[in-house]
Short mmCIF file of C-alpha atoms and ligand atoms in Angstrom, two decimals:
data_model
loop_
_atom_site.label_atom_id
_atom_site.label_comp_id
_atom_site.label_asym_id
_atom_site.label_seq_id
_atom_site.Cartn_x
_atom_site.Cartn_y
_atom_site.Cartn_z
CA MET A 19 18.34 -17.81 -17.16
CA PHE A 20 14.22 -18.83 -16.98
CA ARG A 21 12.03 -18.88 -20.10
CA ARG A 22 8.59 -18.58 -18.26
CA VAL A 23 8.28 -18.66 -14.50
CA LEU A 24 5.38 -19.55 -12.81
CA ILE A 25 4.32 -17.37 -9.69
CA ALA A 26 2.31 -19.43 -6.97
CA ASN A 27 1.61 -16.09 -4.92
CA ARG A 28 -0.98 -13.50 -5.70
CA GLY A 29 -1.51 -9.80 -4.35
CA GLU A 30 1.44 -7.25 -4.52
CA ILE A 31 4.28 -9.82 -4.18
CA ALA A 32 2.92 -11.33 -7.39
CA VAL A 33 3.21 -8.54 -9.47
CA ARG A 34 6.42 -7.43 -8.36
CA ILE A 35 7.78 -10.84 -9.57
CA ILE A 36 6.08 -9.89 -12.53
CA ARG A 37 7.71 -6.94 -12.69
CA ALA A 38 10.94 -8.66 -11.84
CA CYS A 39 10.34 -10.89 -14.89
CA ARG A 40 9.23 -8.54 -17.32
CA GLU A 41 12.61 -6.72 -17.15
CA LEU A 42 14.75 -10.02 -17.42
CA GLU A 43 12.33 -11.16 -20.85
CA ILE A 44 11.15 -13.53 -19.10
CA GLU A 45 7.32 -14.78 -19.32
CA THR A 46 4.81 -15.51 -16.37
CA VAL A 47 2.53 -17.23 -15.55
CA ALA A 48 -0.44 -16.37 -12.74
CA VAL A 49 -2.51 -19.12 -10.75
CA TYR A 50 -5.15 -17.20 -8.81
CA SER A 51 -8.45 -18.47 -7.26
CA VAL A 52 -12.09 -18.31 -8.38
CA ALA A 53 -12.17 -15.42 -6.02
CA ASP A 54 -9.03 -13.45 -7.72
CA ARG A 55 -10.28 -13.71 -11.37
CA ASP A 56 -10.17 -9.71 -11.58
CA ALA A 57 -6.84 -9.78 -9.48
CA LEU A 58 -4.21 -7.33 -10.99
CA HIS A 59 -1.84 -10.16 -10.96
CA VAL A 60 -3.83 -11.91 -13.40
CA GLN A 61 -4.07 -9.20 -15.49
CA LEU A 62 -0.39 -8.29 -15.70
CA ALA A 63 1.26 -12.02 -16.15
CA THR A 64 1.60 -13.29 -19.66
CA ARG A 65 -0.91 -16.44 -18.63
CA ALA A 66 -2.92 -17.44 -16.12
CA VAL A 67 -4.44 -20.39 -15.12
CA CYS A 68 -7.35 -20.78 -12.51
CA ILE A 69 -6.48 -23.04 -9.81
CA GLY A 70 -9.11 -23.62 -7.41
CA PRO A 71 -12.28 -21.89 -4.82
CA ALA A 72 -11.48 -18.93 -2.76
CA ARG A 73 -10.31 -20.98 0.28
CA ALA A 74 -6.44 -20.80 0.07
CA ALA A 75 -6.07 -24.72 1.35
CA GLU A 76 -7.93 -24.96 -2.36
CA SER A 77 -5.76 -22.91 -4.09
CA TYR A 78 -2.67 -20.79 -3.47
CA LEU A 79 -2.00 -23.95 -0.87
CA ASN A 80 -3.02 -27.00 -3.40
CA GLN A 81 0.02 -27.70 -4.54
CA ALA A 82 -1.15 -30.54 -7.45
CA ALA A 83 -3.14 -27.62 -8.73
CA ILE A 84 -0.15 -25.75 -9.23
CA LEU A 85 2.55 -27.77 -9.92
CA THR A 86 0.35 -29.69 -12.89
CA ALA A 87 -0.29 -25.48 -13.82
CA ALA A 88 3.54 -25.16 -14.15
CA VAL A 89 3.81 -28.13 -16.06
CA GLU A 90 1.41 -28.04 -18.52
CA THR A 91 2.32 -24.29 -19.31
CA GLY A 92 5.49 -25.30 -19.92
CA CYS A 93 7.14 -23.55 -17.15
CA ASP A 94 10.67 -24.55 -15.91
CA ALA A 95 10.71 -22.61 -12.62
CA VAL A 96 8.15 -21.63 -9.93
CA HIS A 97 8.67 -18.23 -7.64
CA PRO A 98 6.42 -19.06 -4.39
CA GLY A 99 6.71 -15.13 -3.12
CA TYR A 100 6.04 -15.17 0.78
CA GLY A 101 3.51 -16.86 3.00
CA PHE A 102 1.73 -19.72 1.02
CA LEU A 103 3.92 -22.37 0.34
CA SER A 104 7.35 -20.46 0.58
CA GLU A 105 8.33 -21.87 3.58
CA ASN A 106 7.07 -25.73 2.83
CA PRO A 107 9.91 -28.00 2.25
CA ASP A 108 7.27 -30.58 0.56
CA PHE A 109 6.68 -28.35 -1.67
CA ALA A 110 10.20 -27.40 -2.68
CA ASP A 111 10.87 -31.17 -3.13
CA LEU A 112 8.00 -31.33 -5.45
CA CYS A 113 9.08 -28.59 -7.53
CA ALA A 114 12.65 -30.38 -8.10
CA LYS A 115 11.02 -33.66 -8.72
CA CYS A 116 8.66 -32.61 -11.37
CA GLY A 117 11.93 -30.69 -12.63
CA LEU A 118 10.63 -27.42 -11.86
CA LYS A 119 13.03 -24.43 -10.55
CA PHE A 120 11.78 -24.12 -7.03
CA ILE A 121 13.21 -20.28 -7.22
CA GLY A 122 13.87 -20.31 -3.08
CA PRO A 123 16.77 -22.11 -1.03
CA SER A 124 16.32 -26.21 -0.82
CA GLY A 125 13.57 -28.31 0.94
CA ASP A 126 16.33 -29.63 2.93
CA VAL A 127 17.26 -26.26 4.14
CA ILE A 128 13.79 -25.36 4.51
CA ARG A 129 13.21 -27.82 6.49
CA GLN A 130 16.17 -27.08 8.71
CA MET A 131 15.69 -23.68 8.99
CA GLY A 132 11.89 -24.22 8.97
CA SER A 133 12.20 -25.92 12.53
CA LYS A 134 12.69 -22.97 14.71
CA ALA A 135 13.85 -24.84 17.26
CA ALA A 136 16.40 -27.04 15.27
CA ALA A 137 17.84 -23.87 13.25
CA LYS A 138 18.63 -21.96 16.88
CA ALA A 139 20.40 -24.99 17.72
CA LEU A 140 22.58 -24.92 14.15
CA MET A 141 23.89 -21.32 15.39
CA ARG A 142 24.26 -21.99 18.62
CA ARG A 143 26.65 -24.57 17.17
CA SER A 144 27.84 -22.06 14.72
CA GLY A 145 29.04 -19.39 16.95
CA VAL A 146 25.90 -16.98 16.30
CA PRO A 147 24.65 -15.80 19.69
CA VAL A 148 20.87 -16.93 20.59
CA VAL A 149 18.32 -15.87 22.92
CA PRO A 150 19.32 -18.03 26.02
CA GLY A 151 15.99 -20.68 26.13
CA SER A 152 15.68 -24.04 25.82
CA GLU A 153 17.35 -26.57 23.44
CA GLY A 154 15.06 -27.79 21.73
CA ALA A 155 11.46 -28.21 21.82
CA VAL A 156 9.97 -29.12 25.18
CA ASP A 157 7.48 -30.70 27.18
CA LEU A 158 5.12 -28.66 29.97
CA GLU A 159 7.75 -29.72 32.82
CA GLU A 160 11.09 -29.37 30.68
CA ALA A 161 9.45 -25.61 29.81
CA ARG A 162 9.35 -25.36 33.42
CA ARG A 163 12.71 -26.23 33.93
CA VAL A 164 13.88 -23.72 31.70
CA ALA A 165 11.68 -21.25 32.24
CA ASP A 166 13.06 -21.72 36.11
CA GLU A 167 16.48 -21.34 34.65
CA VAL A 168 16.68 -17.98 32.26
CA GLY A 169 14.69 -16.34 34.65
CA TYR A 170 10.69 -14.83 33.99
CA PRO A 171 9.38 -13.23 31.60
CA VAL A 172 9.77 -15.76 28.99
CA LEU A 173 8.04 -16.75 25.46
CA VAL A 174 6.76 -20.08 24.67
CA LYS A 175 7.01 -20.29 20.76
CA ALA A 176 6.06 -22.31 18.58
CA SER A 177 8.51 -24.04 16.26
CA ALA A 178 6.84 -23.65 12.98
CA GLY A 179 5.44 -20.41 13.87
CA GLY A 180 5.48 -17.45 11.62
CA GLY A 181 3.55 -14.42 11.15
CA GLY A 182 3.50 -13.68 15.07
CA ARG A 183 1.12 -16.46 15.75
CA GLY A 184 1.65 -19.79 18.32
CA MET A 185 3.80 -17.14 20.59
CA ARG A 186 3.08 -16.70 24.54
CA ARG A 187 4.53 -13.97 27.14
CA VAL A 188 4.59 -15.95 30.43
CA ASP A 189 5.45 -13.88 33.52
CA ARG A 190 4.78 -15.82 36.62
CA PRO A 191 5.79 -19.53 36.88
CA GLU A 192 1.76 -19.87 38.09
CA ASP A 193 0.27 -18.50 34.56
CA LEU A 194 2.40 -21.13 32.98
CA PRO A 195 0.31 -24.12 32.33
CA ALA A 196 -2.42 -22.21 30.94
CA LEU A 197 -0.12 -20.42 28.41
CA PHE A 198 1.43 -23.38 27.14
CA GLN A 199 -1.64 -25.23 26.38
CA ALA A 200 -2.88 -21.95 24.67
CA ALA A 201 0.92 -21.56 22.52
CA GLN A 202 0.05 -25.14 21.73
CA SER A 203 -3.53 -25.08 20.75
CA GLU A 204 -2.97 -21.87 18.95
CA ALA A 205 0.61 -23.61 17.39
CA VAL A 206 -1.85 -26.76 15.92
CA ALA A 207 -4.72 -24.86 14.51
CA CYS A 208 -2.41 -22.25 12.38
CA PHE A 209 0.78 -24.88 11.38
CA GLY A 210 -0.28 -27.95 12.18
CA ASN A 211 2.39 -28.79 14.51
CA GLY A 212 2.26 -28.20 18.49
CA GLU A 213 6.11 -28.56 18.83
CA LEU A 214 6.92 -25.52 21.75
CA TYR A 215 10.06 -24.23 22.91
CA VAL A 216 10.83 -21.39 25.66
CA GLU A 217 13.23 -18.54 25.21
CA LYS A 218 14.11 -15.72 27.97
CA LEU A 219 12.05 -12.13 26.80
CA ILE A 220 14.27 -9.71 25.90
CA LEU A 221 12.82 -6.78 27.27
CA HIS A 222 12.16 -3.60 25.22
CA PRO A 223 14.23 -5.12 22.40
CA ARG A 224 14.81 -3.84 18.93
CA HIS A 225 13.52 -6.33 15.92
CA ILE A 226 16.84 -6.12 13.70
CA GLU A 227 16.67 -8.33 10.78
CA PHE A 228 20.14 -8.28 8.15
CA GLN A 229 19.09 -9.00 4.41
CA ILE A 230 21.69 -11.95 2.95
CA LEU A 231 22.01 -13.41 -0.77
CA ALA A 232 23.83 -16.37 -1.41
CA ASP A 233 24.35 -17.80 -4.72
CA SER A 234 25.69 -21.62 -6.16
CA GLN A 235 29.11 -21.11 -6.11
CA GLY A 236 29.38 -20.41 -2.09
CA ASN A 237 29.45 -16.44 -2.27
CA VAL A 238 27.77 -15.43 0.72
CA ILE A 239 26.80 -11.46 1.43
CA HIS A 240 24.86 -9.26 3.73
CA LEU A 241 22.66 -6.05 2.39
CA GLY A 242 22.67 -4.51 5.95
CA GLU A 243 19.81 -4.25 8.09
CA ARG A 244 15.84 -3.03 8.77
CA ASP A 245 14.36 -2.13 11.93
CA CYS A 246 11.40 -3.53 12.36
CA SER A 247 10.31 -2.67 15.83
CA ILE A 248 7.42 -1.04 14.88
CA GLN A 249 4.61 -3.87 15.39
CA ARG A 250 1.02 -4.78 16.09
CA LYS A 251 0.84 -8.34 17.64
CA ASN A 252 4.30 -9.37 16.76
CA GLN A 253 3.64 -8.36 13.46
CA LYS A 254 5.74 -5.45 11.58
CA LEU A 255 4.35 -2.62 10.40
CA ILE A 256 6.77 0.21 9.79
CA GLU A 257 10.58 -1.46 8.74
CA GLU A 258 13.60 1.21 8.41
CA SER A 259 16.98 0.89 7.47
CA PRO A 260 19.60 1.93 8.06
CA SER A 261 18.59 1.63 11.98
CA ARG A 262 19.61 4.28 14.38
CA ALA A 263 20.77 1.84 17.26
CA LEU A 264 23.44 0.48 15.28
CA THR A 265 27.09 1.72 15.03
CA PRO A 266 29.07 0.96 12.47
CA GLN A 267 30.77 -2.01 14.44
CA LEU A 268 27.95 -2.97 15.42
CA ARG A 269 26.25 -3.78 11.70
CA GLU A 270 29.81 -4.99 11.04
CA GLU A 271 29.80 -7.17 13.48
CA MET A 272 26.13 -8.35 13.40
CA GLY A 273 26.62 -8.55 9.39
CA GLN A 274 29.28 -11.34 10.13
CA ALA A 275 27.52 -13.33 12.21
CA ALA A 276 25.13 -12.84 10.15
CA VAL A 277 26.78 -14.33 6.99
CA ARG A 278 28.24 -16.94 9.54
CA ALA A 279 24.21 -18.23 10.05
CA ALA A 280 23.81 -18.64 6.14
CA ARG A 281 26.87 -20.39 5.47
CA ALA A 282 25.79 -22.98 8.76
CA ALA A 283 22.60 -23.32 6.44
CA HIS A 284 24.42 -24.07 3.67
CA TYR A 285 22.01 -21.40 1.96
CA GLU A 286 21.29 -20.26 -1.57
CA SER A 287 19.23 -17.24 -2.84
CA ALA A 288 17.81 -14.49 -0.48
CA GLY A 289 17.12 -14.52 2.97
CA THR A 290 16.61 -12.68 6.30
CA ILE A 291 18.60 -13.14 9.61
CA GLU A 292 16.23 -11.73 12.14
CA PHE A 293 17.87 -10.64 15.32
CA VAL A 294 16.65 -9.27 18.66
CA LEU A 295 19.12 -5.91 20.34
CA ASP A 296 18.98 -5.41 23.60
CA GLU A 297 19.18 -2.75 25.44
CA ASP A 298 22.21 -3.01 26.27
CA ARG A 299 22.80 -3.86 22.38
CA ARG A 300 24.01 -7.74 22.51
CA PHE A 301 22.46 -9.21 19.12
CA TYR A 302 20.65 -12.56 19.73
CA PHE A 303 19.30 -14.54 16.57
CA ILE A 304 15.90 -15.18 16.58
CA GLU A 305 14.94 -17.23 13.52
CA MET A 306 15.93 -17.14 10.08
CA ASN A 307 12.75 -16.43 7.15
CA THR A 308 14.29 -18.58 4.15
CA ARG A 309 12.42 -16.39 1.34
CA ILE A 310 11.66 -13.11 0.51
CA GLN A 311 10.59 -10.69 2.86
CA VAL A 312 8.02 -8.39 2.63
CA GLU A 313 9.70 -5.31 3.73
CA HIS A 314 12.63 -6.01 0.47
CA PRO A 315 11.91 -2.55 -1.13
CA VAL A 316 14.07 -1.02 2.24
CA THR A 317 17.01 -2.79 0.99
CA GLU A 318 16.31 -2.37 -2.59
CA PHE A 319 16.28 1.89 -1.86
CA VAL A 320 19.29 1.84 0.10
CA THR A 321 21.27 -0.61 -1.84
CA GLY A 322 20.16 0.14 -5.56
CA LEU A 323 20.10 -3.49 -5.87
CA ASP A 324 16.89 -5.53 -7.24
CA LEU A 325 16.51 -8.41 -5.09
CA MET A 326 14.22 -10.16 -6.81
CA ARG A 327 16.29 -10.22 -9.77
CA GLU A 328 19.41 -11.44 -7.66
CA GLN A 329 16.78 -14.26 -6.82
CA LEU A 330 15.98 -15.05 -10.20
CA ARG A 331 19.56 -14.81 -11.21
CA ILE A 332 20.69 -17.17 -8.24
CA ALA A 333 18.02 -19.79 -9.16
CA ALA A 334 19.25 -19.88 -12.56
CA GLY A 335 22.82 -20.59 -11.23
CA LEU A 336 24.55 -16.97 -12.10
CA PRO A 337 26.88 -15.67 -9.91
CA LEU A 338 25.78 -12.43 -7.24
CA SER A 339 26.13 -9.56 -8.86
CA VAL A 340 28.05 -7.87 -6.55
CA GLY A 341 30.10 -9.06 -4.12
CA GLN A 342 30.35 -7.54 -0.37
CA GLU A 343 32.97 -4.93 -1.27
CA GLU A 344 30.64 -3.38 -3.68
CA VAL A 345 27.96 -3.35 -1.05
CA ARG A 346 26.90 0.46 -0.58
CA LEU A 347 24.44 1.23 1.69
CA SER A 348 23.30 4.66 1.16
CA GLY A 349 20.70 7.20 2.76
CA CYS A 350 17.74 5.69 4.25
CA ALA A 351 14.71 3.92 3.87
CA MET A 352 11.07 3.72 5.13
CA GLU A 353 8.29 1.00 4.17
CA CYS A 354 4.87 1.57 5.61
CA ARG A 355 2.51 -1.60 5.33
CA ILE A 356 -0.88 -0.59 4.59
CA ASN A 357 -3.36 -3.03 5.69
CA ALA A 358 -6.77 -3.10 5.17
CA GLU A 359 -7.59 -3.19 9.43
CA ASP A 360 -9.04 -0.99 11.64
CA PRO A 361 -6.66 -0.19 14.52
CA ARG A 362 -9.76 1.09 16.43
CA GLU A 363 -10.86 -2.44 16.20
CA GLY A 364 -7.93 -4.67 17.72
CA PHE A 365 -6.35 -4.42 13.72
CA ARG A 366 -9.43 -6.18 12.74
CA PRO A 367 -9.22 -6.90 9.01
CA SER A 368 -11.68 -5.13 6.80
CA PRO A 369 -11.32 -5.68 3.55
CA GLY A 370 -13.75 -3.77 1.22
CA ARG A 371 -14.10 -1.93 -2.26
CA VAL A 372 -11.92 0.89 -3.28
CA GLU A 373 -14.15 3.53 -4.57
CA PHE A 374 -11.84 5.70 -5.13
CA LEU A 375 -7.80 5.16 -5.09
CA HIS A 376 -4.75 7.73 -5.46
CA LEU A 377 -1.34 6.62 -5.05
CA PRO A 378 1.77 8.67 -3.94
CA GLY A 379 4.66 10.12 -6.46
CA GLY A 380 7.32 11.76 -6.61
CA PRO A 381 10.85 11.81 -5.77
CA GLY A 382 12.11 8.95 -4.10
CA VAL A 383 8.80 7.34 -3.51
CA ARG A 384 7.90 3.81 -4.24
CA VAL A 385 4.52 2.00 -3.67
CA ASP A 386 4.15 -1.86 -4.47
CA THR A 387 0.41 -2.65 -4.34
CA ALA A 388 -1.79 -5.17 -6.41
CA LEU A 389 -5.15 -2.22 -5.68
CA PHE A 390 -6.96 -0.21 -8.53
CA GLY A 391 -9.83 1.73 -8.74
CA GLY A 392 -13.09 -0.73 -8.51
CA TYR A 393 -11.22 -3.42 -7.06
CA GLN A 394 -12.61 -5.63 -4.48
CA MET A 395 -10.81 -6.59 -1.98
CA PRO A 396 -11.49 -10.60 -1.30
CA PRO A 397 -12.02 -11.09 2.94
CA TYR A 398 -9.88 -14.79 2.60
CA TYR A 399 -5.96 -13.52 2.37
CA ASP A 400 -3.65 -11.32 4.04
CA SER A 401 -4.35 -8.41 4.77
CA LEU A 402 -1.98 -6.33 3.33
CA CYS A 403 -2.75 -4.13 0.57
CA ALA A 404 -0.23 -1.83 -0.35
CA LYS A 405 3.32 -0.86 1.10
CA VAL A 406 4.58 2.58 0.64
CA VAL A 407 8.23 3.38 0.58
CA VAL A 408 10.49 6.12 0.31
CA TRP A 409 14.04 6.68 0.43
CA ALA A 410 15.79 10.07 1.37
CA PRO A 411 19.24 11.15 2.06
CA THR A 412 19.11 11.52 5.50
CA ARG A 413 15.74 9.96 8.18
CA LEU A 414 14.52 13.50 8.87
CA GLU A 415 13.99 13.74 5.36
CA ALA A 416 12.65 10.48 5.18
CA VAL A 417 10.68 10.57 7.53
CA ARG A 418 9.39 13.64 6.61
CA ARG A 419 9.10 12.16 2.84
CA MET A 420 6.95 9.69 4.14
CA ARG A 421 4.45 12.10 5.38
CA ARG A 422 4.10 13.25 2.55
CA ALA A 423 3.29 10.63 0.52
CA LEU A 424 0.97 9.49 3.32
CA GLU A 425 -0.61 12.51 2.87
CA GLU A 426 -1.35 12.23 -0.94
CA LEU A 427 -2.40 8.20 -0.51
CA MET A 428 -6.07 8.15 -0.54
CA ILE A 429 -7.76 4.43 -0.41
CA GLN A 430 -11.38 5.12 -0.07
CA GLY A 431 -13.93 2.35 0.65
CA MET A 432 -12.01 0.07 3.54
CA VAL A 433 -10.51 1.19 6.44
CA THR A 434 -6.24 1.01 6.57
CA THR A 435 -3.65 1.49 8.65
CA ALA A 436 -2.30 4.46 6.61
CA GLU A 437 -3.49 6.95 9.41
CA LEU A 438 -2.11 5.20 11.92
CA CYS A 439 1.18 4.97 10.47
CA HIS A 440 0.77 8.93 10.22
CA LEU A 441 0.45 9.35 13.03
CA ILE A 442 3.40 7.39 14.58
CA LEU A 443 5.60 9.92 11.92
CA TYR A 444 4.85 12.60 13.87
CA GLN A 445 5.39 11.32 17.47
CA PRO A 446 8.60 12.32 19.26
CA ASP A 447 10.43 9.06 19.80
CA PHE A 448 9.79 7.91 16.41
CA VAL A 449 11.11 11.04 15.05
CA LYS A 450 14.07 10.38 16.97
CA GLY A 451 14.24 7.37 16.31
CA GLN A 452 14.46 5.63 20.23
CA TYR A 453 11.68 2.81 19.53
CA HIS A 454 11.43 -0.81 20.66
CA THR A 455 9.07 -3.26 20.29
CA GLY A 456 6.52 -2.52 22.87
CA PHE A 457 6.80 1.12 21.34
CA LEU A 458 3.19 1.22 18.74
CA GLU A 459 1.59 -0.80 22.25
CA GLU A 460 2.20 1.60 24.56
CA ASN A 461 1.47 4.56 22.42
CA LEU A 462 -1.21 3.23 20.63
CA GLU A 463 -3.95 5.17 23.11
CA THR A 464 -2.47 8.10 22.75
CA LEU A 465 -2.33 8.13 19.04
CA MET A 466 -5.80 7.29 18.65
CA ALA A 467 -7.17 10.19 21.07
CA TRP A 468 -4.46 12.23 19.35
CA ASP A 469 -6.20 11.45 15.53
CA CYS A 470 -9.58 12.14 17.15
CA GLY A 471 -8.47 15.60 18.57
CA THR A 472 -7.38 16.87 14.76
CA GLU A 473 -10.80 15.95 13.30
CA GLY A 474 -13.00 17.53 16.13
P1 ADP B 7 8.00 -11.29 7.11
O1 ADP B 7 9.27 -11.10 7.93
O2 ADP B 7 8.01 -10.39 5.75
O3 ADP B 7 7.06 -9.42 7.55
P2 ADP B 7 5.71 -11.96 7.77
O4 ADP B 7 6.13 -13.24 9.36
O5 ADP B 7 5.07 -10.72 8.76
O6 ADP B 7 7.26 -11.87 7.07
O7 ADP B 7 4.70 -13.28 6.75
C1 ADP B 7 4.95 -12.63 5.43
C2 ADP B 7 3.92 -12.67 5.24
O8 ADP B 7 3.81 -14.92 5.21
C3 ADP B 7 2.33 -12.58 6.31
O9 ADP B 7 1.04 -12.57 4.92
C4 ADP B 7 2.22 -13.90 6.92
O10 ADP B 7 0.81 -13.71 7.39
C5 ADP B 7 2.64 -15.03 6.19
N1 ADP B 7 2.96 -16.07 7.00
C6 ADP B 7 4.27 -16.35 8.01
N2 ADP B 7 4.30 -17.05 8.36
C7 ADP B 7 3.21 -18.04 7.70
C8 ADP B 7 3.83 -19.18 8.06
N3 ADP B 7 4.01 -20.32 8.82
N4 ADP B 7 1.84 -19.89 7.25
C9 ADP B 7 1.45 -19.41 6.51
N5 ADP B 7 1.40 -17.67 6.31
C10 ADP B 7 2.51 -17.61 6.90
P1 ADP B 8 7.73 -14.86 13.72
O1 ADP B 8 7.89 -16.14 13.16
O2 ADP B 8 6.35 -15.21 13.76
O3 ADP B 8 8.27 -13.99 12.54
P2 ADP B 8 9.42 -14.36 15.42
O4 ADP B 8 10.41 -15.39 16.37
O5 ADP B 8 10.78 -13.87 14.15
O6 ADP B 8 8.22 -15.06 14.79
O7 ADP B 8 9.07 -13.15 16.16
C1 ADP B 8 8.28 -12.24 15.80
C2 ADP B 8 8.03 -10.91 17.20
O8 ADP B 8 8.60 -11.25 18.03
C3 ADP B 8 9.42 -10.05 16.88
O9 ADP B 8 9.47 -9.08 16.00
C4 ADP B 8 9.71 -9.89 18.43
O10 ADP B 8 9.39 -8.89 18.09
C5 ADP B 8 9.25 -10.82 19.05
N1 ADP B 8 9.94 -11.60 19.83
C6 ADP B 8 10.53 -12.91 19.10
N2 ADP B 8 11.00 -13.36 20.10
C7 ADP B 8 11.54 -12.45 21.01
C8 ADP B 8 12.08 -12.86 22.49
N3 ADP B 8 12.93 -14.14 23.02
N4 ADP B 8 12.15 -11.91 23.57
C9 ADP B 8 11.43 -10.32 22.90
N5 ADP B 8 10.81 -10.51 21.98
C10 ADP B 8 10.80 -11.30 21.44
MG1 MG B 9 10.30 -13.40 12.45
#
């Protein structure tokens, strides 16, 4: 096992990695920007190194500064978390060149799956169903041809996309040129890569993703699914496992497809295969995330496994601690993302100072956060400030437990998505588990009005 791991991240995920390392008696080196001097991950790590100014480009994305810190502090591995450099193949390669184990797949694997158009092509060749669309990247003319062929509405998507950005829905042929242009500009601005591809828009889909684990000995297993259909702006807000939309047979089928996908990619580490499921319960691969996922605690609750620990073990060359037959999915787990955002203002980021903090606890409740009383949340980074996760034997109990956990949660000083999540947990269709990725957009106004009603 590693002796000392550098954590190339911040916030709740940096804290999560520190926890796993401590339990494995691995020392941790935190890195931080000037804006994060007082951050929790800095306080909890064995050591901490300042790597630059507030701007992520000069700190958490500054590869030279991070690698220098890792080498100078005698680390033997680097954990990238999610976001930032986690899906940057050049960074993974550079780690290897510096004699540091990158805790994730190889640069080549990240490169292949990081191009969503190329990843789809690989999946198609490997017998994993993909959303009908272009064979690879397209220009406007080719996009028009493909859209005519698969039929409108279509999605124009950035090949390098992530975080729900670089994507445009196109309903009519005459809108294509302008929306193609808009997607391209956004892709260039966000990812420095304007490559686009076209996909049929699946109507009222569920977002169903499978957690997989693959070790260096060639063992590949899946840990069941997460239903992440409660989304705002194509970004997840509430996730749960198991999904109400899957039968045991469909779970088996999708799980096998996910394992096939991971094998085709020669994957190693923890990863996620994302599918959309249409109204006729046909599933289609949309992308692979070659990293630990924000919502991994949901899977940890239903499997009893520690995914961070598995990731560290795999990177250290150890075999998976369980085989597929030993994976038991038990009960129901649910996660609410608490973002410092104002749902009434189009989910505008609303970071502030935490005047008072009370976190929920009790049976079956877990909170992953880097907040503490008095903490000033910097405006430069992700708005995610806490994840409230619950487990219960049945879904209805999980829903009730989540309501009560959110009622206990107090974050004074910032507007967050906690209240909205709480309202969703009372929405009849949500309680029944009948929802698709358009649920939140369709219900937002009603939910907000409902809220005003209870206050007045
Ligand atoms: P998940 O599927 O784990 O929810 P998200 O797509 O929400 O993943 O991304 C997780 C985090 O990583 C978010 O903070 C998001 O802003 C960030 N992120 C995702 N993709 C990219 C990318 N290509 N570049 C930079 N940040 C990204
Ligand atoms: P990102 O890399 O930003 O996470 P994804 O390709 O995973 O992008 O798509 C993000 C979300 O957009 C999905 O969870 C889903 O809600 C929606 N989406 C993506 N592709 C399709 C599609 N072909 N049809 C319908 N919805 C889609
Ligand atoms: Mg995705």
